[in-house]
Amino acid sequence: MLDINGGEFLILVLVAIVVIGPERMPEYAKQLRGLVVRGRDMFQSGKATLKAEVGDDVDWSQLDPRQYDPRRIVREALNEPSPSTRTATARRLPDAPPGEAPFDTEAT
């Protein structure tokens, strides 16, 4: 909510009470109540319209934009088991005498 903490909100309310004054406070409280009620009604009608147009058989998890978060993709990739790797047949070099490097006669 606009990055306001409780203390700052309390100060804003006190300043509003002083600036508006006790005479006009009930009028502004009614206007605020009307604004909140209209917002709630708009939200409810939008929700009902969406439900009427789309229906109940929508898989909302497929429409969630958070599934495309790069951090999530990397985290899931790191947590999934690695695919089974085929064991390559490695050619073992013959043992060389101490002090000499092994030499492969079949290498190019």
PDB file of C-alpha atoms in Angstrom:
ATOM      1  CA  MET A   1       0.000   0.000   0.000  1.00  0.00           C
ATOM      2  CA  LEU A   2       2.272   2.732  -1.306  1.00  0.00           C
ATOM      3  CA  ASP A   3       5.029   1.586   1.040  1.00  0.00           C
ATOM      4  CA  ILE A   4       3.488   3.295   4.090  1.00  0.00           C
ATOM      5  CA  ASN A   5       3.929   1.742   7.521  1.00  0.00           C
ATOM      6  CA  GLY A   6       1.511   2.011  10.444  1.00  0.00           C
ATOM      7  CA  GLY A   7       3.120   5.050  12.079  1.00  0.00           C
ATOM      8  CA  GLU A   8       3.169   7.038   8.867  1.00  0.00           C
ATOM      9  CA  PHE A   9      -0.464   6.120   8.187  1.00  0.00           C
ATOM     10  CA  LEU A  10      -1.468   7.309  11.659  1.00  0.00           C
ATOM     11  CA  ILE A  11       0.293  10.648  11.096  1.00  0.00           C
ATOM     12  CA  LEU A  12      -1.482  11.040   7.733  1.00  0.00           C
ATOM     13  CA  VAL A  13      -4.853  10.380   9.380  1.00  0.00           C
ATOM     14  CA  LEU A  14      -4.124  12.937  12.122  1.00  0.00           C
ATOM     15  CA  VAL A  15      -3.054  15.548   9.558  1.00  0.00           C
ATOM     16  CA  ALA A  16      -6.202  14.849   7.530  1.00  0.00           C
ATOM     17  CA  ILE A  17      -8.365  15.299  10.633  1.00  0.00           C
ATOM     18  CA  VAL A  18      -6.691  18.628  11.418  1.00  0.00           C
ATOM     19  CA  VAL A  19      -6.836  19.901   7.821  1.00  0.00           C
ATOM     20  CA  ILE A  20     -10.387  18.732   7.077  1.00  0.00           C
ATOM     21  CA  GLY A  21     -11.760  19.637  10.451  1.00  0.00           C
ATOM     22  CA  PRO A  22     -14.497  18.032  12.507  1.00  0.00           C
ATOM     23  CA  GLU A  23     -17.274  19.837  10.599  1.00  0.00           C
ATOM     24  CA  ARG A  24     -16.507  18.296   7.194  1.00  0.00           C
ATOM     25  CA  MET A  25     -15.229  14.923   8.475  1.00  0.00           C
ATOM     26  CA  PRO A  26     -18.609  13.088   8.288  1.00  0.00           C
ATOM     27  CA  GLU A  27     -19.071  14.234   4.676  1.00  0.00           C
ATOM     28  CA  TYR A  28     -15.643  12.967   3.631  1.00  0.00           C
ATOM     29  CA  ALA A  29     -16.184   9.710   5.540  1.00  0.00           C
ATOM     30  CA  LYS A  30     -19.405   9.150   3.531  1.00  0.00           C
ATOM     31  CA  GLN A  31     -17.535   9.862   0.289  1.00  0.00           C
ATOM     32  CA  LEU A  32     -14.791   7.418   1.246  1.00  0.00           C
ATOM     33  CA  ARG A  33     -17.382   4.786   2.116  1.00  0.00           C
ATOM     34  CA  GLY A  34     -19.103   5.307  -1.250  1.00  0.00           C
ATOM     35  CA  LEU A  35     -15.775   4.979  -3.058  1.00  0.00           C
ATOM     36  CA  VAL A  36     -14.977   1.726  -1.274  1.00  0.00           C
ATOM     37  CA  VAL A  37     -18.464   0.318  -1.988  1.00  0.00           C
ATOM     38  CA  ARG A  38     -18.214   1.254  -5.702  1.00  0.00           C
ATOM     39  CA  GLY A  39     -14.780  -0.353  -5.921  1.00  0.00           C
ATOM     40  CA  ARG A  40     -16.069  -3.544  -4.295  1.00  0.00           C
ATOM     41  CA  ASP A  41     -19.084  -3.622  -6.640  1.00  0.00           C
ATOM     42  CA  MET A  42     -16.849  -3.101  -9.692  1.00  0.00           C
ATOM     43  CA  PHE A  43     -14.630  -5.961  -8.563  1.00  0.00           C
ATOM     44  CA  GLN A  44     -17.611  -8.268  -7.992  1.00  0.00           C
ATOM     45  CA  SER A  45     -19.164  -7.429 -11.379  1.00  0.00           C
ATOM     46  CA  GLY A  46     -15.849  -7.970 -13.146  1.00  0.00           C
ATOM     47  CA  LYS A  47     -15.467 -11.297 -11.404  1.00  0.00           C
ATOM     48  CA  ALA A  48     -19.002 -12.323 -12.398  1.00  0.00           C
ATOM     49  CA  THR A  49     -18.430 -11.238 -16.016  1.00  0.00           C
ATOM     50  CA  LEU A  50     -15.191 -13.208 -16.221  1.00  0.00           C
ATOM     51  CA  LYS A  51     -16.881 -16.283 -14.774  1.00  0.00           C
ATOM     52  CA  ALA A  52     -19.792 -15.943 -17.223  1.00  0.00           C
ATOM     53  CA  GLU A  53     -17.522 -15.544 -20.266  1.00  0.00           C
ATOM     54  CA  VAL A  54     -14.828 -18.069 -19.373  1.00  0.00           C
ATOM     55  CA  GLY A  55     -16.740 -20.575 -17.283  1.00  0.00           C
ATOM     56  CA  ASP A  56     -15.579 -22.907 -14.573  1.00  0.00           C
ATOM     57  CA  ASP A  57     -13.393 -25.222 -16.673  1.00  0.00           C
ATOM     58  CA  VAL A  58     -10.354 -22.924 -16.846  1.00  0.00           C
ATOM     59  CA  ASP A  59      -7.001 -24.173 -15.599  1.00  0.00           C
ATOM     60  CA  TRP A  60      -5.761 -20.994 -13.912  1.00  0.00           C
ATOM     61  CA  SER A  61      -2.360 -22.519 -13.187  1.00  0.00           C
ATOM     62  CA  GLN A  62      -1.577 -22.458 -16.915  1.00  0.00           C
ATOM     63  CA  LEU A  63      -2.396 -18.740 -17.076  1.00  0.00           C
ATOM     64  CA  ASP A  64      -0.227 -17.818 -14.084  1.00  0.00           C
ATOM     65  CA  PRO A  65       2.555 -15.480 -15.280  1.00  0.00           C
ATOM     66  CA  ARG A  66       4.732 -16.465 -12.313  1.00  0.00           C
ATOM     67  CA  GLN A  67       5.518 -19.736 -14.079  1.00  0.00           C
ATOM     68  CA  TYR A  68       7.782 -17.792 -16.444  1.00  0.00           C
ATOM     69  CA  ASP A  69       9.927 -16.328 -13.659  1.00  0.00           C
ATOM     70  CA  PRO A  70      13.578 -17.100 -14.551  1.00  0.00           C
ATOM     71  CA  ARG A  71      14.465 -17.773 -10.912  1.00  0.00           C
ATOM     72  CA  ARG A  72      11.739 -20.395 -10.702  1.00  0.00           C
ATOM     73  CA  ILE A  73      12.803 -22.018 -13.970  1.00  0.00           C
ATOM     74  CA  VAL A  74      16.431 -22.292 -12.824  1.00  0.00           C
ATOM     75  CA  ARG A  75      15.423 -23.553  -9.364  1.00  0.00           C
ATOM     76  CA  GLU A  76      13.236 -26.276 -10.885  1.00  0.00           C
ATOM     77  CA  ALA A  77      15.958 -27.218 -13.351  1.00  0.00           C
ATOM     78  CA  LEU A  78      18.496 -27.565 -10.545  1.00  0.00           C
ATOM     79  CA  ASN A  79      16.154 -29.615  -8.361  1.00  0.00           C
ATOM     80  CA  GLU A  80      15.044 -32.126 -10.979  1.00  0.00           C
ATOM     81  CA  PRO A  81      17.016 -35.344 -11.222  1.00  0.00           C
ATOM     82  CA  SER A  82      19.611 -35.474 -13.941  1.00  0.00           C
ATOM     83  CA  PRO A  83      18.771 -37.605 -16.968  1.00  0.00           C
ATOM     84  CA  SER A  84      20.299 -41.052 -17.052  1.00  0.00           C
ATOM     85  CA  THR A  85      23.592 -40.744 -18.807  1.00  0.00           C
ATOM     86  CA  ARG A  86      24.840 -43.529 -20.951  1.00  0.00           C
ATOM     87  CA  THR A  87      28.109 -44.853 -19.686  1.00  0.00           C
ATOM     88  CA  ALA A  88      30.589 -44.449 -22.444  1.00  0.00           C
ATOM     89  CA  THR A  89      33.062 -47.216 -22.871  1.00  0.00           C
ATOM     90  CA  ALA A  90      36.262 -45.465 -21.988  1.00  0.00           C
ATOM     91  CA  ARG A  91      39.437 -46.974 -23.314  1.00  0.00           C
ATOM     92  CA  ARG A  92      41.932 -47.577 -20.603  1.00  0.00           C
ATOM     93  CA  LEU A  93      45.544 -46.816 -21.360  1.00  0.00           C
ATOM     94  CA  PRO A  94      48.112 -49.454 -20.557  1.00  0.00           C
ATOM     95  CA  ASP A  95      49.970 -48.975 -17.338  1.00  0.00           C
ATOM     96  CA  ALA A  96      53.312 -47.313 -17.909  1.00  0.00           C
ATOM     97  CA  PRO A  97      56.431 -47.969 -15.916  1.00  0.00           C
ATOM     98  CA  PRO A  98      57.052 -45.479 -13.109  1.00  0.00           C
ATOM     99  CA  GLY A  99      58.390 -42.155 -14.350  1.00  0.00           C
ATOM    100  CA  GLU A 100      56.954 -42.482 -17.888  1.00  0.00           C
ATOM    101  CA  ALA A 101      53.667 -41.190 -19.169  1.00  0.00           C
ATOM    102  CA  PRO A 102      51.188 -43.746 -20.497  1.00  0.00           C
ATOM    103  CA  PHE A 103      51.264 -43.928 -24.279  1.00  0.00           C
ATOM    104  CA  ASP A 104      48.399 -45.065 -26.486  1.00  0.00           C
ATOM    105  CA  THR A 105      49.646 -46.718 -29.642  1.00  0.00           C
ATOM    106  CA  GLU A 106      46.182 -46.586 -31.234  1.00  0.00           C
ATOM    107  CA  ALA A 107      45.840 -42.794 -30.863  1.00  0.00           C
ATOM    108  CA  THR A 108      46.275 -40.619 -33.913  1.00  0.00           C
TER     109      THR A 108
END
